[in-house]
Short mmCIF file of C-alpha atoms and ligand atoms in Angstrom, two decimals:
data_model
loop_
_atom_site.label_atom_id
_atom_site.label_comp_id
_atom_site.label_asym_id
_atom_site.label_seq_id
_atom_site.Cartn_x
_atom_site.Cartn_y
_atom_site.Cartn_z
CA MET J 1 143.49 149.10 64.49
CA SER J 2 146.24 151.51 63.50
CA VAL J 3 149.77 150.18 64.05
CA LEU J 4 151.29 153.64 64.12
CA ALA J 5 151.05 155.94 67.12
CA PRO J 6 149.57 159.34 66.35
CA VAL J 7 151.99 162.02 65.24
CA ARG J 8 153.36 164.00 68.21
CA ARG J 9 151.83 167.43 68.55
CA ASP J 10 155.25 169.04 68.31
CA ARG J 11 155.88 167.42 64.93
CA ILE J 12 153.02 169.16 63.19
CA ILE J 13 154.08 171.57 60.44
CA ALA J 14 151.45 173.98 59.20
CA GLU J 15 153.71 176.58 57.59
CA LEU J 16 156.97 176.47 55.70
CA PRO J 17 159.81 177.00 58.18
CA GLN J 18 162.18 179.70 56.95
CA CYS J 19 165.73 179.15 55.75
CA PHE J 20 168.70 179.95 57.99
CA HIS J 21 170.51 182.22 55.55
CA LYS J 22 168.93 183.65 52.40
CA GLU J 23 172.24 183.58 50.56
CA ALA J 24 172.56 179.81 50.84
CA ALA J 25 169.00 178.50 50.78
CA LEU J 26 167.41 175.89 48.56
CA HIS J 27 164.69 178.42 48.04
CA SER J 28 163.64 181.51 49.90
CA ARG J 29 159.91 181.39 49.28
CA SER J 30 157.97 182.30 52.38
CA SER J 31 155.36 179.59 51.97
CA PHE J 32 154.94 176.15 50.46
CA HIS J 33 154.69 175.87 46.68
CA PRO J 34 151.07 176.73 45.74
CA GLN J 35 150.65 173.42 43.92
CA VAL J 36 151.70 171.58 47.09
CA THR J 37 149.28 173.54 49.27
CA GLY J 38 146.48 172.91 46.76
CA ALA J 39 147.24 169.17 46.53
CA CYS J 40 147.20 168.85 50.33
CA GLN J 41 143.91 170.72 50.65
CA GLU J 42 142.31 168.51 48.02
CA GLN J 43 143.97 165.34 49.38
CA ARG J 44 145.75 164.69 46.10
CA THR J 45 149.14 163.78 47.58
CA GLY J 46 149.03 160.17 46.36
CA THR J 47 151.47 157.89 48.11
CA VAL J 48 153.43 160.63 49.92
CA GLY J 49 151.58 159.97 53.19
CA PHE J 50 152.62 156.30 53.17
CA LYS J 51 156.23 156.73 52.20
CA ILE J 52 159.31 156.98 54.38
CA SER J 53 161.90 159.47 53.17
CA LYS J 54 165.49 158.55 53.73
CA ILE J 55 167.80 161.27 55.04
CA ILE J 56 171.50 160.50 55.39
CA VAL J 57 173.70 162.37 57.84
CA VAL J 58 177.39 162.33 56.87
CA GLY J 59 180.57 164.16 57.81
CA ASP J 60 183.95 163.76 59.43
CA LEU J 61 184.69 161.90 62.60
CA SER J 62 183.39 163.54 65.78
CA VAL J 63 181.81 166.58 64.10
CA GLY J 64 178.59 165.95 66.03
CA LYS J 65 176.29 163.92 63.73
CA THR J 66 174.99 161.58 66.43
CA CYS J 67 174.49 164.43 68.89
CA LEU J 68 172.51 166.38 66.30
CA ILE J 69 170.13 163.49 65.67
CA ASN J 70 169.84 162.69 69.38
CA ARG J 71 169.07 166.31 70.27
CA PHE J 72 166.20 166.35 67.82
CA CYS J 73 164.82 162.83 68.24
CA LYS J 74 165.40 162.27 71.97
CA ASP J 75 166.12 165.76 73.26
CA THR J 76 169.32 164.48 74.87
CA PHE J 77 172.97 165.50 74.69
CA ASP J 78 175.96 163.38 75.64
CA LYS J 79 179.23 165.19 76.15
CA ASN J 80 181.17 161.94 76.05
CA TYR J 81 182.20 160.93 72.59
CA LYS J 82 181.20 157.46 71.47
CA ALA J 83 182.05 156.80 67.84
CA THR J 84 179.26 155.44 65.70
CA ILE J 85 180.11 152.03 64.30
CA GLY J 86 178.76 151.44 60.82
CA VAL J 87 175.36 153.06 60.66
CA ASP J 88 172.38 153.69 62.86
CA PHE J 89 168.96 155.18 62.26
CA GLU J 90 166.01 156.92 63.89
CA MET J 91 162.46 157.35 62.63
CA GLU J 92 160.61 160.63 62.96
CA ARG J 93 156.98 161.09 62.04
CA PHE J 94 155.60 164.47 61.04
CA GLU J 95 152.37 165.85 59.78
CA VAL J 96 152.89 168.44 57.07
CA LEU J 97 149.89 170.46 55.88
CA GLY J 98 147.68 167.73 57.32
CA VAL J 99 149.49 164.88 55.53
CA PRO J 100 151.50 162.26 57.48
CA PHE J 101 155.15 162.28 56.49
CA SER J 102 157.95 160.10 57.86
CA LEU J 103 161.67 160.62 57.88
CA GLN J 104 164.22 157.91 58.44
CA LEU J 105 167.38 159.62 59.71
CA TRP J 106 170.51 157.62 58.97
CA ASP J 107 173.43 158.37 61.25
CA THR J 108 176.65 157.28 59.54
CA ALA J 109 180.12 156.80 60.99
CA GLY J 110 182.71 159.48 60.31
CA GLN J 111 185.68 157.19 60.90
CA GLU J 112 187.61 156.67 57.71
CA ARG J 113 187.37 152.88 57.92
CA PHE J 114 183.59 153.08 57.80
CA LYS J 115 183.35 155.64 55.02
CA CYS J 116 183.05 153.04 52.29
CA ILE J 117 180.05 151.56 54.12
CA ALA J 118 178.46 154.99 54.40
CA SER J 119 178.69 155.58 50.68
CA THR J 120 176.47 152.58 49.97
CA TYR J 121 173.76 154.16 52.09
CA TYR J 122 173.50 157.17 49.82
CA ARG J 123 171.37 155.12 47.48
CA GLY J 124 167.71 156.07 47.64
CA ALA J 125 168.38 159.07 49.88
CA GLN J 126 166.07 162.00 49.37
CA ALA J 127 168.26 164.39 51.30
CA ILE J 128 171.86 164.38 52.45
CA VAL J 129 172.90 166.34 55.52
CA ILE J 130 176.62 167.08 55.47
CA VAL J 131 177.87 168.07 58.91
CA PHE J 132 181.08 169.92 59.74
CA ASP J 133 182.36 171.47 62.95
CA VAL J 134 182.33 175.29 62.77
CA ASN J 135 185.49 175.31 64.88
CA ASP J 136 187.41 173.05 62.54
CA VAL J 137 188.16 174.40 59.08
CA ALA J 138 189.44 171.02 57.89
CA SER J 139 186.05 169.45 58.51
CA LEU J 140 184.50 172.10 56.22
CA ALA J 141 187.07 171.37 53.53
CA HIS J 142 186.13 167.69 53.68
CA THR J 143 182.47 168.34 53.03
CA ARG J 144 182.64 168.68 49.26
CA TYR J 145 180.02 166.27 48.25
CA GLY J 146 181.02 164.13 45.33
CA ASN J 147 177.82 162.81 43.99
CA GLU J 148 179.02 159.90 42.02
CA ASN J 149 176.16 157.77 43.40
CA ASP J 150 173.87 160.40 43.08
CA PRO J 151 170.45 160.97 42.29
CA SER J 152 170.29 164.35 40.67
CA ASN J 153 167.24 165.43 42.62
CA VAL J 154 168.70 164.80 46.06
CA ILE J 155 168.40 167.76 48.45
CA LEU J 156 171.62 168.85 50.15
CA PHE J 157 172.11 170.56 53.50
CA LEU J 158 175.43 171.80 54.82
CA VAL J 159 175.31 172.02 58.61
CA GLY J 160 177.89 173.71 60.83
CA SER J 161 177.78 172.09 64.28
CA LYS J 162 178.99 173.10 67.77
CA LYS J 163 178.09 176.73 67.24
CA ASP J 164 178.14 177.23 71.02
CA LEU J 165 181.93 176.77 71.01
CA SER J 166 182.57 179.47 68.43
CA PRO J 167 183.03 183.11 69.53
CA PRO J 168 180.86 185.38 67.35
CA ALA J 169 183.74 187.07 65.49
CA GLN J 170 185.32 183.74 64.65
CA TYR J 171 181.96 182.32 63.68
CA SER J 172 181.24 185.11 61.20
CA LEU J 173 184.56 184.59 59.46
CA MET J 174 183.89 180.90 59.15
CA GLU J 175 180.31 181.49 58.00
CA ARG J 176 181.51 183.39 54.95
CA ASP J 177 183.49 180.35 53.79
CA ALA J 178 180.73 177.93 54.67
CA ILE J 179 178.20 179.89 52.62
CA LYS J 180 180.55 179.87 49.68
CA VAL J 181 180.95 176.10 49.91
CA ALA J 182 177.19 175.62 50.32
CA LYS J 183 176.50 177.71 47.23
CA GLU J 184 179.00 175.74 45.20
CA MET J 185 177.36 172.49 46.24
CA GLN J 186 173.86 173.95 45.84
CA ALA J 187 173.21 173.04 49.43
CA GLU J 188 171.23 174.92 52.07
CA TYR J 189 173.41 176.17 54.91
CA TRP J 190 172.57 175.94 58.63
CA ALA J 191 174.54 176.43 61.86
CA VAL J 192 173.41 174.60 64.99
CA SER J 193 174.35 173.62 68.50
CA SER J 194 173.29 170.26 69.85
CA LEU J 195 174.51 171.28 73.29
CA THR J 196 172.14 174.26 73.61
CA GLY J 197 169.63 173.05 71.01
CA GLU J 198 170.01 176.27 68.99
CA ASN J 199 168.41 175.86 65.54
CA VAL J 200 168.18 172.07 65.82
CA ARG J 201 164.41 171.84 65.70
CA GLU J 202 164.17 174.59 63.06
CA PHE J 203 166.68 172.73 60.94
CA PHE J 204 164.90 169.37 61.01
CA PHE J 205 161.54 171.03 60.39
CA ARG J 206 163.04 172.64 57.33
CA VAL J 207 164.45 169.26 56.18
CA ALA J 208 161.04 167.63 56.65
CA SER J 209 159.24 170.47 54.87
CA LEU J 210 161.53 170.67 51.86
CA THR J 211 161.62 166.90 51.35
CA PHE J 212 157.84 166.82 51.74
CA GLU J 213 157.45 169.62 49.20
CA SER J 214 159.68 167.86 46.69
CA SER J 215 157.89 164.52 47.25
CA VAL J 216 154.48 166.07 46.59
CA LEU J 217 155.72 167.89 43.48
CA ALA J 218 157.24 164.62 42.18
CA GLU J 219 153.96 162.82 42.90
CA LEU J 220 151.96 165.47 41.03
CA GLU J 221 154.32 165.25 38.10
CA LYS J 222 154.01 161.45 38.07
CA SER J 223 150.22 161.55 38.16
CA SER J 224 150.01 164.12 35.38
CA ALA J 225 152.38 161.95 33.27
CA ARG J 226 150.10 158.98 34.03
CA LYS J 227 147.05 160.99 32.93
CA ILE J 228 148.73 161.94 29.67
CA GLY J 229 149.60 158.24 29.21
CA ASP J 230 145.93 157.30 29.73
CA ILE J 231 144.75 159.86 27.21
CA VAL J 232 147.28 158.59 24.70
CA ARG J 233 146.14 155.00 25.26
CA GLU J 234 142.46 155.89 25.04
CA TYR J 235 142.73 158.18 22.07
CA PRO J 236 145.78 157.12 20.11
CA PRO J 237 146.91 159.88 17.82
CA PRO J 238 145.82 159.32 14.23
CA SER J 239 148.53 157.60 12.29
CA PRO J 240 150.05 159.87 9.69
CA LYS J 241 147.84 159.96 6.64
CA ARG J 242 149.24 157.89 3.85
CA LYS J 243 148.23 158.37 0.28
CA PRO J 244 146.40 155.31 -0.99
CA PRO J 245 148.68 153.34 -3.30
CA PRO J 246 148.14 154.39 -6.87
CA ALA J 247 145.83 152.14 -8.75
CA PRO J 248 147.82 149.84 -10.99
CA PRO J 249 147.78 151.25 -14.47
CA PHE J 250 145.55 149.47 -16.77
CA TRP J 251 147.11 149.17 -20.06
CA PRO J 252 145.83 146.70 -22.54
CA LEU J 253 148.34 143.90 -22.90
CA SER J 254 148.06 144.19 -26.60
CA LEU J 255 149.93 147.49 -26.48
CA PHE J 256 153.04 145.80 -25.06
CA ARG J 257 152.84 142.83 -27.23
CA ALA J 258 152.85 145.04 -30.25
CA ARG J 259 156.44 146.29 -29.53
CA ARG J 260 159.56 144.32 -30.16
CA SER J 261 161.82 145.41 -27.36
CA PRO J 262 160.62 146.33 -23.87
CA ASP J 263 163.33 149.09 -23.79
CA LEU J 264 161.56 150.89 -26.49
CA LEU J 265 158.23 150.80 -24.84
CA VAL J 266 156.43 154.08 -25.13
CA LEU J 267 153.76 154.28 -22.55
CA PRO J 268 150.51 155.76 -23.59
CA HIS J 269 149.36 159.00 -21.96
CA LEU J 270 146.56 158.25 -19.61
N1 GTP Y 301 180.00 171.81 72.69
C1 GTP Y 301 179.45 170.98 71.83
N2 GTP Y 301 179.90 169.72 71.71
C2 GTP Y 301 179.30 168.91 70.83
C3 GTP Y 301 178.22 169.34 70.03
N3 GTP Y 301 177.83 168.32 69.25
C4 GTP Y 301 178.64 167.30 69.55
N4 GTP Y 301 179.52 167.65 70.50
C5 GTP Y 301 180.57 166.78 71.07
O1 GTP Y 301 181.41 166.31 70.05
C6 GTP Y 301 181.79 164.96 70.24
C7 GTP Y 301 181.41 164.12 69.04
O2 GTP Y 301 180.02 164.09 68.86
P1 GTP Y 301 179.28 162.93 68.03
O3 GTP Y 301 177.90 163.38 67.82
O4 GTP Y 301 179.46 161.63 68.69
O5 GTP Y 301 180.12 162.96 66.68
P2 GTP Y 301 179.88 162.07 65.37
O6 GTP Y 301 179.97 162.99 64.23
O7 GTP Y 301 178.65 161.29 65.51
O8 GTP Y 301 181.15 161.12 65.39
P3 GTP Y 301 181.31 159.69 64.62
O9 GTP Y 301 180.16 158.85 65.01
O10 GTP Y 301 182.61 159.12 65.08
O11 GTP Y 301 181.36 159.96 63.19
C8 GTP Y 301 181.08 164.50 71.52
O12 GTP Y 301 181.99 164.60 72.60
C9 GTP Y 301 179.96 165.52 71.69
O13 GTP Y 301 179.61 165.73 73.04
C10 GTP Y 301 177.76 170.68 70.20
O14 GTP Y 301 176.82 171.15 69.55
N5 GTP Y 301 178.41 171.45 71.11
MG1 MG Y 302 178.26 159.30 65.52
#
């Protein structure tokens, strides 16, 4: 009996969802990496289907982290602010190119007094979603991600929230700065509204797809390293050829005995 419920039909990803803005995208390929597509078709994705990828959502107080997660996971929106205490998380199960893939979405607290707790949760994260409010420039300035804990291969997303509150002209001005920050951090930029739902689903589908893609590529790399290891174990490379030690010279002892001082020995030509 399977313990897990089947993946919801609206969590099935068959094609790579596109980036929000080509200028600040992790990559702008229109489809999954060919090696990933091939591995999925041939069911060579190893442990990816059994793993849970950890995604951390961080950002200033009240920028809309909890609302973003709730809009995607529960399709709800609460206009009353209730600060997150410590950390919370939601599980989301997807199927990407026919392979089950789970995300654990960690909702951290933006309040300063909880920030030290949040930083310990970075460990083991495959992606970090840094949220700021598009109507609050200070929250963008606070997003610079210092990756002292960091795993070099973590995927970063910079997400502008509450897009519905920003008049278009004001939004475009802010977007220019946000894209600049995203490029500096090597993050992918998105702008969303949890109130209207604009781009929320597209964003999480992109997060799931890019983390899936990087998990499969890492798995393929691991298994090819393992194969090389097996070959090396099975057929160890020949040890560098050493010249056989020279045969000890055979000189008749009588030759040496004939001389008076060993310093004056004249060795015979062989
Ligand atoms: N108009 C609008 N309001 C939003 C949006 N997202 C969040 N809000 C409001 O912003 C306030 C804060 O939202 P939260 O999601 O609780 O913020 P948070 O980042 O989780 O805050 P902390 O848990 O304290 O770090 C709430 O009153 C939300 O209703 C949005 O997309 N549009
Ligand atoms: Mg919260």
